[in-house]
Amino acid sequence: MSNTTSLQETKNSTLIPILIIAGLFFIFGFVTWINGALIPFMKTINELTSAQSLLVASASYISFVVMALPASYILSKIGYKKGMSLGLFVMGVGALVFIPAAEARTYWMFLTGIFIQGAGMTLLQTASNPYITILGPIESAAKRISIMGIANKVAGALGSLIFGALLLSGIDEIKEKLELVTAQEKAELLNTMADSVVMPYVIMACVLFVLGLLIRKAPLPDVEAEPIQETEEGATTKTSIFQFPHLWLGVLTLFMYVGVEVIAGDTIIAYGIALGIPVADAKFFTTFTLLAMVATYALGAFLIPKYISQTFALKASAIIGIVLSFCIVFSSGFTSVLFVAALGMANALVWPAVWPLTLKGLGQFTKTASALLIMAISGGAIIPPLYGNLVDANKADYLSQGMTDTMATAMASTKGYWILLPCYLVILYYAVVGHKLGLKK
């Protein structure tokens, strides 16, 4: 009876912190996943190539490399709660940068605002991910992170729908006009289109500043990772983060995962447009990906750890990703788009599984390891532009063979998804072998 009471008290004591952290995951999910709408929007108003437009994702995710270790240092000085609050304030500042960027219609200024928001999210994620991982038993961490994922992706779906409606409505008609008008009229059209981001980002900044103040008053308990147990083989002799090979492979795995997740969510709208699907329909495609992730997160929260292990979930995710990669490149039209959206099922449980598998047994090295894992989010900065470059290179090759621009764009965009395959193979390796290296058998 006492064990049951103790368990119930533990659940009750963690419920409010879990809900608060879920709210934070909702926030950076909303901000992150509007990139799917921003990429085709920026491509139009700044007249960019596919590779250049994907720098929207790069600017957001490269900040995780630059800011992860500084964020870890900041958290060690001010703690999780103040760190989360500061992260929200920084994100608000980044949103405000969109105002002068829209006025000048200057791409690098937009990228600066996105980078600053990414810096705030780095601080937020460096605090919230390890916090939710060690808030309860490590064996059920994937369950808690799956719940965070539901909040994150529901917000992403809403953000994609809202910003898709605000930024992409009428974009087909504007593109047609741009081919017919004079240079001055073209500039006026693009300037008007750029101004449409101002009000949404002003509202976003206000909300972030208010939440930054509220989080300072939130009832979040202090938590720390369990120390390294002496029963672990060789644990007492480990004095460096470099003595944990499973950690470094986990960082590589997360790097690959974030890359494929961003490709699945941020390229799907542009991909649909490249296949000739009207923007009015394509603007919903990111939501398809995110809804697939939400459904799989819910399944993971139900199944882990009672019915399946975190390791099994990671293996299944990698295999599904490999199968879907082949399906995408060997199909066409709307069917291919649906396979891209289905990547949400392959991606959903990778993040929840990799975090606890990677942080297991790290003890006092947990905070540094968490910063390294956050740095791995830079995969979202590097792998999507590689996809864009692959598309541009394939398109040039197809055009040289005498194909029309429309057909070359469609085929090149499809074949670009070959880049997914090696990423999912790395994830599969970690699920089967990599997560066990260096740990006691």
Short mmCIF file of C-alpha atoms in Angstrom, two decimals:
data_model
loop_
_atom_site.label_atom_id
_atom_site.label_comp_id
_atom_site.label_asym_id
_atom_site.label_seq_id
_atom_site.Cartn_x
_atom_site.Cartn_y
_atom_site.Cartn_z
CA MET A 1 0.00 0.00 0.00
CA SER A 2 2.85 2.36 0.89
CA ASN A 3 4.55 1.72 -2.47
CA THR A 4 1.32 2.54 -4.32
CA THR A 5 0.91 5.75 -2.29
CA SER A 6 4.52 6.73 -2.93
CA LEU A 7 4.13 6.13 -6.67
CA GLN A 8 0.96 8.22 -6.76
CA GLU A 9 2.69 11.06 -4.88
CA THR A 10 5.58 10.95 -7.37
CA LYS A 11 3.17 11.18 -10.30
CA ASN A 12 1.33 14.09 -8.69
CA SER A 13 4.58 15.94 -7.89
CA THR A 14 5.74 15.72 -11.52
CA LEU A 15 2.39 16.44 -13.21
CA ILE A 16 2.57 20.25 -13.05
CA PRO A 17 6.23 20.43 -14.17
CA ILE A 18 5.43 18.07 -17.07
CA LEU A 19 2.53 20.30 -18.15
CA ILE A 20 4.71 23.42 -17.96
CA ILE A 21 7.50 21.83 -20.00
CA ALA A 22 4.88 20.60 -22.48
CA GLY A 23 3.84 24.25 -22.85
CA LEU A 24 7.44 25.17 -23.70
CA PHE A 25 7.63 22.37 -26.26
CA PHE A 26 4.42 23.79 -27.76
CA ILE A 27 6.07 27.20 -28.11
CA PHE A 28 9.25 26.14 -29.87
CA GLY A 29 7.26 23.67 -31.95
CA PHE A 30 5.12 26.53 -33.22
CA VAL A 31 8.15 28.71 -33.99
CA THR A 32 10.19 25.90 -35.58
CA TRP A 33 7.59 24.46 -37.92
CA ILE A 34 6.48 27.71 -39.53
CA ASN A 35 9.69 27.31 -41.58
CA GLY A 36 7.70 25.09 -43.94
CA ALA A 37 5.66 28.14 -44.94
CA LEU A 38 8.58 30.59 -44.69
CA ILE A 39 10.76 28.71 -47.20
CA PRO A 40 8.51 29.13 -50.29
CA PHE A 41 7.56 32.62 -49.05
CA MET A 42 11.20 33.74 -48.80
CA LYS A 43 11.98 32.06 -52.12
CA THR A 44 9.39 34.26 -53.80
CA ILE A 45 9.96 37.64 -52.14
CA ASN A 46 13.76 37.39 -52.36
CA GLU A 47 13.87 35.55 -55.71
CA LEU A 48 16.00 32.64 -54.48
CA THR A 49 17.08 29.21 -55.72
CA SER A 50 15.96 26.05 -53.89
CA ALA A 51 19.27 25.79 -52.04
CA GLN A 52 19.22 29.47 -51.03
CA SER A 53 15.65 29.28 -49.75
CA LEU A 54 16.55 26.35 -47.49
CA LEU A 55 18.96 28.65 -45.64
CA VAL A 56 15.82 29.56 -43.66
CA ALA A 57 16.15 26.14 -41.99
CA SER A 58 19.93 26.51 -41.78
CA ALA A 59 19.76 29.87 -39.98
CA SER A 60 17.47 28.38 -37.36
CA TYR A 61 19.35 25.15 -36.76
CA ILE A 62 22.96 26.37 -37.06
CA SER A 63 22.33 28.44 -33.94
CA PHE A 64 22.21 25.17 -31.99
CA VAL A 65 25.89 24.61 -32.83
CA VAL A 66 26.92 28.12 -31.92
CA MET A 67 24.86 28.46 -28.76
CA ALA A 68 24.59 24.96 -27.22
CA LEU A 69 27.74 25.04 -25.08
CA PRO A 70 27.22 28.69 -24.06
CA ALA A 71 23.65 27.72 -23.16
CA SER A 72 24.97 24.88 -20.99
CA TYR A 73 27.27 27.36 -19.23
CA ILE A 74 24.43 29.84 -18.72
CA LEU A 75 22.21 27.13 -17.23
CA SER A 76 24.96 26.11 -14.82
CA LYS A 77 25.02 29.70 -13.57
CA ILE A 78 21.33 30.65 -13.47
CA GLY A 79 19.52 27.29 -13.37
CA TYR A 80 16.85 25.68 -15.52
CA LYS A 81 13.94 28.01 -14.72
CA LYS A 82 15.73 31.32 -15.35
CA GLY A 83 17.37 29.78 -18.41
CA MET A 84 13.98 28.89 -19.88
CA SER A 85 12.74 32.42 -19.20
CA LEU A 86 15.79 33.96 -20.85
CA GLY A 87 15.33 31.70 -23.87
CA LEU A 88 11.78 33.00 -24.36
CA PHE A 89 12.99 36.61 -24.18
CA VAL A 90 15.69 35.97 -26.79
CA MET A 91 13.13 34.35 -29.09
CA GLY A 92 10.97 37.46 -28.71
CA VAL A 93 13.87 39.68 -29.77
CA GLY A 94 14.40 37.51 -32.85
CA ALA A 95 10.72 37.93 -33.80
CA LEU A 96 11.07 41.72 -33.65
CA VAL A 97 13.97 41.62 -36.15
CA PHE A 98 11.41 40.61 -38.80
CA ILE A 99 10.01 44.15 -38.75
CA PRO A 100 13.09 45.93 -40.22
CA ALA A 101 13.80 42.85 -42.36
CA ALA A 102 10.37 43.14 -43.99
CA GLU A 103 10.77 46.86 -44.51
CA ALA A 104 14.12 46.37 -46.25
CA ARG A 105 13.11 43.08 -47.90
CA THR A 106 16.65 41.89 -47.21
CA TYR A 107 17.22 38.16 -46.95
CA TRP A 108 20.19 38.28 -44.57
CA MET A 109 18.13 40.33 -42.09
CA PHE A 110 15.38 37.72 -42.13
CA LEU A 111 18.03 35.06 -41.57
CA THR A 112 19.43 37.09 -38.65
CA GLY A 113 16.01 37.18 -36.99
CA ILE A 114 15.60 33.45 -37.52
CA PHE A 115 19.09 32.84 -36.09
CA ILE A 116 18.32 34.88 -32.97
CA GLN A 117 15.10 32.94 -32.47
CA GLY A 118 17.14 29.76 -32.88
CA ALA A 119 19.54 30.97 -30.17
CA GLY A 120 16.61 31.40 -27.80
CA MET A 121 15.29 27.97 -28.68
CA THR A 122 18.77 26.53 -28.04
CA LEU A 123 18.68 27.83 -24.48
CA LEU A 124 15.10 26.62 -24.07
CA GLN A 125 15.85 23.14 -25.43
CA THR A 126 19.16 22.76 -23.56
CA ALA A 127 17.16 23.26 -20.37
CA SER A 128 13.90 21.47 -21.14
CA ASN A 129 15.11 18.25 -22.82
CA PRO A 130 17.41 16.97 -20.06
CA TYR A 131 14.94 18.30 -17.48
CA ILE A 132 12.06 16.17 -18.78
CA THR A 133 14.42 13.20 -19.32
CA ILE A 134 15.56 13.05 -15.68
CA LEU A 135 12.27 14.23 -14.12
CA GLY A 136 11.30 10.56 -13.66
CA PRO A 137 12.67 7.04 -14.23
CA ILE A 138 15.02 6.81 -17.24
CA GLU A 139 13.15 3.71 -18.50
CA SER A 140 10.00 5.79 -19.06
CA ALA A 141 11.76 8.89 -20.39
CA ALA A 142 10.68 8.15 -23.96
CA LYS A 143 7.05 8.16 -22.75
CA ARG A 144 7.44 11.64 -21.24
CA ILE A 145 9.30 12.95 -24.28
CA SER A 146 6.61 11.51 -26.54
CA ILE A 147 4.05 13.60 -24.64
CA MET A 148 6.32 16.61 -25.22
CA GLY A 149 6.43 15.66 -28.88
CA ILE A 150 2.64 15.72 -29.12
CA ALA A 151 2.61 19.27 -27.76
CA ASN A 152 5.47 20.24 -30.08
CA LYS A 153 3.95 18.85 -33.26
CA VAL A 154 0.36 19.97 -32.57
CA ALA A 155 1.82 23.47 -32.23
CA GLY A 156 3.82 22.91 -35.41
CA ALA A 157 0.68 21.88 -37.29
CA LEU A 158 -1.14 24.97 -36.07
CA GLY A 159 1.81 27.21 -36.91
CA SER A 160 2.09 25.74 -40.37
CA LEU A 161 -1.63 26.22 -41.04
CA ILE A 162 -1.74 29.76 -39.65
CA PHE A 163 1.41 31.00 -41.36
CA GLY A 164 0.59 29.09 -44.53
CA ALA A 165 -2.71 31.00 -44.69
CA LEU A 166 -1.09 34.34 -43.81
CA LEU A 167 1.97 34.13 -46.07
CA LEU A 168 1.09 31.83 -48.97
CA SER A 169 -2.48 32.80 -49.82
CA GLY A 170 -2.56 34.19 -53.36
CA ILE A 171 1.13 33.42 -53.99
CA ASP A 172 0.34 31.63 -57.29
CA GLU A 173 -1.39 34.72 -58.66
CA ILE A 174 1.46 36.94 -57.49
CA LYS A 175 4.02 34.70 -59.26
CA GLU A 176 2.04 35.01 -62.48
CA LYS A 177 1.90 38.80 -62.14
CA LEU A 178 5.64 39.01 -61.47
CA GLU A 179 6.34 37.60 -64.95
CA LEU A 180 4.23 40.31 -66.64
CA VAL A 181 4.84 43.55 -64.72
CA THR A 182 7.61 46.15 -64.97
CA ALA A 183 10.60 46.16 -62.63
CA GLN A 184 9.08 48.93 -60.48
CA GLU A 185 5.72 47.17 -60.22
CA LYS A 186 7.50 43.95 -59.40
CA ALA A 187 9.36 45.61 -56.53
CA GLU A 188 6.11 47.07 -55.18
CA LEU A 189 4.38 43.67 -55.29
CA LEU A 190 7.25 41.98 -53.48
CA ASN A 191 7.45 44.74 -50.86
CA THR A 192 3.73 44.41 -50.15
CA MET A 193 4.11 40.67 -49.86
CA ALA A 194 7.08 41.05 -47.47
CA ASP A 195 5.08 43.37 -45.20
CA SER A 196 2.62 40.56 -44.50
CA VAL A 197 5.05 39.02 -41.97
CA VAL A 198 5.17 42.10 -39.73
CA MET A 199 1.96 41.76 -37.71
CA PRO A 200 2.26 37.98 -37.08
CA TYR A 201 5.78 38.43 -35.74
CA VAL A 202 4.84 41.43 -33.57
CA ILE A 203 2.12 39.30 -31.97
CA MET A 204 4.59 36.43 -31.58
CA ALA A 205 7.13 38.70 -29.86
CA CYS A 206 4.52 39.99 -27.38
CA VAL A 207 3.41 36.46 -26.49
CA LEU A 208 7.01 35.30 -25.99
CA PHE A 209 7.86 38.25 -23.71
CA VAL A 210 4.77 37.63 -21.54
CA LEU A 211 5.55 33.90 -21.27
CA GLY A 212 9.14 34.71 -20.38
CA LEU A 213 7.87 36.66 -17.38
CA LEU A 214 5.36 33.98 -16.37
CA ILE A 215 7.85 31.10 -16.45
CA ARG A 216 9.88 32.84 -13.72
CA LYS A 217 6.95 32.21 -11.36
CA ALA A 218 6.30 28.63 -12.50
CA PRO A 219 6.56 25.83 -9.88
CA LEU A 220 9.47 23.91 -11.41
CA PRO A 221 11.48 21.79 -8.92
CA ASP A 222 15.25 21.45 -9.17
CA VAL A 223 16.27 18.07 -10.59
CA GLU A 224 19.66 16.50 -11.23
CA ALA A 225 20.76 13.33 -13.02
CA GLU A 226 21.61 10.32 -10.89
CA PRO A 227 25.36 9.94 -10.24
CA ILE A 228 27.27 7.28 -12.13
CA GLN A 229 26.80 4.01 -10.27
CA GLU A 230 29.88 2.13 -9.13
CA THR A 231 28.25 -1.10 -10.32
CA GLU A 232 28.66 0.02 -13.93
CA GLU A 233 31.71 -1.49 -15.54
CA GLY A 234 34.55 0.99 -15.47
CA ALA A 235 32.26 3.85 -14.37
CA THR A 236 34.45 4.88 -11.44
CA THR A 237 37.41 5.42 -13.75
CA LYS A 238 35.60 7.60 -16.27
CA THR A 239 36.70 11.19 -15.94
CA SER A 240 35.99 12.57 -19.41
CA ILE A 241 33.04 12.95 -21.75
CA PHE A 242 35.22 11.33 -24.41
CA GLN A 243 35.08 8.00 -22.57
CA PHE A 244 31.47 7.39 -23.61
CA PRO A 245 31.36 6.19 -27.24
CA HIS A 246 27.60 5.65 -27.08
CA LEU A 247 27.22 9.39 -26.39
CA TRP A 248 29.12 10.47 -29.50
CA LEU A 249 27.26 8.00 -31.67
CA GLY A 250 24.05 9.32 -30.14
CA VAL A 251 25.04 12.85 -31.15
CA LEU A 252 25.67 11.65 -34.73
CA THR A 253 22.33 9.82 -34.74
CA LEU A 254 20.45 12.89 -33.54
CA PHE A 255 22.29 14.99 -36.16
CA MET A 256 21.02 12.69 -38.91
CA TYR A 257 17.55 12.49 -37.41
CA VAL A 258 17.01 16.25 -37.21
CA GLY A 259 18.17 16.55 -40.80
CA VAL A 260 15.55 14.09 -42.07
CA GLU A 261 12.86 15.53 -39.81
CA VAL A 262 13.44 19.01 -41.19
CA ILE A 263 13.47 17.69 -44.76
CA ALA A 264 10.15 15.89 -44.16
CA GLY A 265 8.48 18.95 -42.65
CA ASP A 266 10.12 21.93 -44.34
CA THR A 267 10.50 20.73 -47.94
CA ILE A 268 7.11 19.10 -48.43
CA ILE A 269 5.24 22.30 -49.35
CA ALA A 270 7.89 23.34 -51.87
CA TYR A 271 7.98 19.73 -53.11
CA GLY A 272 4.24 19.71 -53.74
CA ILE A 273 4.51 23.01 -55.62
CA ALA A 274 7.40 21.59 -57.71
CA LEU A 275 5.15 18.67 -58.69
CA GLY A 276 2.56 21.13 -59.99
CA ILE A 277 0.18 20.95 -57.03
CA PRO A 278 -1.51 24.34 -56.40
CA VAL A 279 -0.21 26.33 -53.42
CA ALA A 280 -3.75 26.45 -52.03
CA ASP A 281 -3.46 22.68 -51.50
CA ALA A 282 0.28 22.38 -50.90
CA LYS A 283 0.26 24.79 -47.95
CA PHE A 284 -1.39 22.03 -45.86
CA PHE A 285 1.29 19.42 -46.52
CA THR A 286 3.53 20.21 -43.54
CA THR A 287 0.47 19.63 -41.37
CA PHE A 288 0.16 16.13 -42.86
CA THR A 289 3.71 15.33 -41.72
CA LEU A 290 3.13 16.72 -38.25
CA LEU A 291 -0.17 14.91 -37.77
CA ALA A 292 1.58 11.65 -38.66
CA MET A 293 4.13 12.45 -35.96
CA VAL A 294 1.47 13.32 -33.38
CA ALA A 295 -0.35 10.02 -33.97
CA THR A 296 2.91 8.08 -33.59
CA TYR A 297 3.88 10.05 -30.47
CA ALA A 298 0.53 9.10 -28.92
CA LEU A 299 1.18 5.46 -29.82
CA GLY A 300 4.64 5.66 -28.28
CA ALA A 301 3.34 7.24 -25.08
CA PHE A 302 0.89 4.31 -24.77
CA LEU A 303 3.33 1.50 -25.66
CA ILE A 304 6.60 2.64 -23.98
CA PRO A 305 7.84 1.12 -21.69
CA LYS A 306 4.94 -1.22 -20.83
CA TYR A 307 4.75 -3.04 -24.17
CA ILE A 308 7.88 -2.11 -26.10
CA SER A 309 11.30 -0.79 -25.17
CA GLN A 310 12.87 2.48 -26.25
CA THR A 311 15.39 0.47 -28.26
CA PHE A 312 12.70 -1.43 -30.17
CA ALA A 313 10.92 1.85 -30.97
CA LEU A 314 14.15 3.25 -32.43
CA LYS A 315 14.79 0.14 -34.57
CA ALA A 316 11.24 0.21 -35.93
CA SER A 317 11.50 3.93 -36.71
CA ALA A 318 14.72 3.48 -38.69
CA ILE A 319 13.33 0.55 -40.73
CA ILE A 320 10.15 2.47 -41.56
CA GLY A 321 12.28 5.44 -42.64
CA ILE A 322 14.38 3.28 -44.96
CA VAL A 323 11.28 1.76 -46.57
CA LEU A 324 9.61 5.16 -47.04
CA SER A 325 12.79 6.62 -48.58
CA PHE A 326 12.59 4.06 -51.38
CA CYS A 327 8.84 4.64 -51.74
CA ILE A 328 9.34 8.40 -52.22
CA VAL A 329 11.94 8.20 -54.98
CA PHE A 330 10.18 5.41 -56.86
CA SER A 331 6.76 7.09 -56.89
CA SER A 332 5.44 10.34 -58.31
CA GLY A 333 2.81 13.02 -57.91
CA PHE A 334 0.58 13.24 -54.85
CA THR A 335 1.45 9.64 -53.90
CA SER A 336 5.08 10.68 -53.44
CA VAL A 337 3.96 13.63 -51.31
CA LEU A 338 2.01 11.27 -49.06
CA PHE A 339 5.13 9.12 -48.59
CA VAL A 340 7.07 12.26 -47.54
CA ALA A 341 4.31 13.07 -45.05
CA ALA A 342 4.44 9.47 -43.79
CA LEU A 343 8.04 10.11 -42.74
CA GLY A 344 6.41 11.67 -39.69
CA MET A 345 5.71 8.10 -38.50
CA ALA A 346 9.36 7.15 -38.98
CA ASN A 347 10.66 10.27 -37.24
CA ALA A 348 8.35 10.65 -34.26
CA LEU A 349 9.95 8.23 -31.79
CA VAL A 350 13.59 8.80 -32.74
CA TRP A 351 14.09 11.89 -30.56
CA PRO A 352 12.28 10.38 -27.52
CA ALA A 353 14.34 7.17 -27.80
CA VAL A 354 17.77 8.66 -28.52
CA TRP A 355 17.82 11.06 -25.55
CA PRO A 356 17.45 8.48 -22.75
CA LEU A 357 19.62 5.92 -24.55
CA THR A 358 22.37 8.51 -24.94
CA LEU A 359 22.17 10.04 -21.45
CA LYS A 360 22.07 6.65 -19.72
CA GLY A 361 24.95 6.18 -17.31
CA LEU A 362 26.48 9.67 -17.79
CA GLY A 363 25.88 10.96 -14.25
CA GLN A 364 27.72 14.24 -13.69
CA PHE A 365 28.42 14.50 -17.43
CA THR A 366 24.69 14.78 -18.23
CA LYS A 367 24.57 18.57 -18.67
CA THR A 368 27.56 18.62 -21.01
CA ALA A 369 26.15 15.66 -22.93
CA SER A 370 22.82 17.46 -23.23
CA ALA A 371 24.58 20.45 -24.77
CA LEU A 372 26.27 18.14 -27.29
CA LEU A 373 22.92 16.59 -28.18
CA ILE A 374 21.44 20.05 -28.65
CA MET A 375 24.36 20.88 -30.95
CA ALA A 376 23.34 17.86 -33.02
CA ILE A 377 20.19 19.77 -33.95
CA SER A 378 22.51 21.49 -36.45
CA GLY A 379 21.70 18.53 -38.70
CA GLY A 380 18.67 20.62 -39.59
CA ALA A 381 21.02 23.32 -40.83
CA ILE A 382 23.27 21.13 -42.95
CA ILE A 383 21.29 18.22 -44.40
CA PRO A 384 18.32 20.17 -45.90
CA PRO A 385 20.60 22.47 -47.97
CA LEU A 386 22.35 19.33 -49.20
CA TYR A 387 18.93 18.19 -50.39
CA GLY A 388 18.48 21.61 -52.06
CA ASN A 389 21.87 21.40 -53.76
CA LEU A 390 21.07 17.87 -54.94
CA VAL A 391 17.79 19.11 -56.41
CA ASP A 392 19.51 22.03 -58.17
CA ALA A 393 22.26 19.76 -59.57
CA ASN A 394 19.75 17.16 -60.80
CA LYS A 395 17.60 19.86 -62.36
CA ALA A 396 20.56 21.29 -64.29
CA ASP A 397 21.36 17.77 -65.53
CA TYR A 398 17.77 17.12 -66.64
CA LEU A 399 17.59 20.51 -68.40
CA SER A 400 20.77 19.67 -70.28
CA GLN A 401 18.99 16.54 -71.54
CA GLY A 402 16.29 18.70 -73.12
CA MET A 403 13.55 18.37 -70.48
CA THR A 404 11.15 21.23 -69.84
CA ASP A 405 11.73 23.32 -66.70
CA THR A 406 8.55 21.98 -65.09
CA MET A 407 9.42 18.32 -65.67
CA ALA A 408 13.06 18.81 -64.66
CA THR A 409 12.04 20.52 -61.41
CA ALA A 410 9.58 17.75 -60.52
CA MET A 411 11.99 14.87 -61.22
CA ALA A 412 14.94 16.58 -59.52
CA SER A 413 12.88 17.32 -56.41
CA THR A 414 11.86 13.66 -56.15
CA LYS A 415 15.35 12.24 -56.65
CA GLY A 416 16.74 14.64 -54.05
CA TYR A 417 15.10 12.51 -51.36
CA TRP A 418 17.81 9.86 -51.85
CA ILE A 419 19.67 11.83 -49.18
CA LEU A 420 17.31 10.33 -46.58
CA LEU A 421 18.65 6.79 -46.95
CA PRO A 422 22.12 7.12 -45.32
CA CYS A 423 20.57 9.10 -42.46
CA TYR A 424 18.14 6.32 -41.57
CA LEU A 425 20.92 3.72 -41.87
CA VAL A 426 22.90 5.60 -39.20
CA ILE A 427 19.80 5.65 -36.96
CA LEU A 428 19.36 1.90 -37.45
CA TYR A 429 23.01 1.25 -36.54
CA TYR A 430 22.62 3.17 -33.28
CA ALA A 431 19.43 1.30 -32.45
CA VAL A 432 21.05 -2.11 -33.01
CA VAL A 433 24.65 -1.61 -31.85
CA GLY A 434 25.71 1.97 -31.16
CA HIS A 435 23.70 2.69 -28.00
CA LYS A 436 25.41 -0.20 -26.18
CA LEU A 437 29.05 0.66 -26.94
CA GLY A 438 31.09 1.39 -23.82
CA LEU A 439 28.31 0.45 -21.38
CA LYS A 440 28.16 -2.58 -19.11
CA LYS A 441 26.54 -5.53 -20.82
#
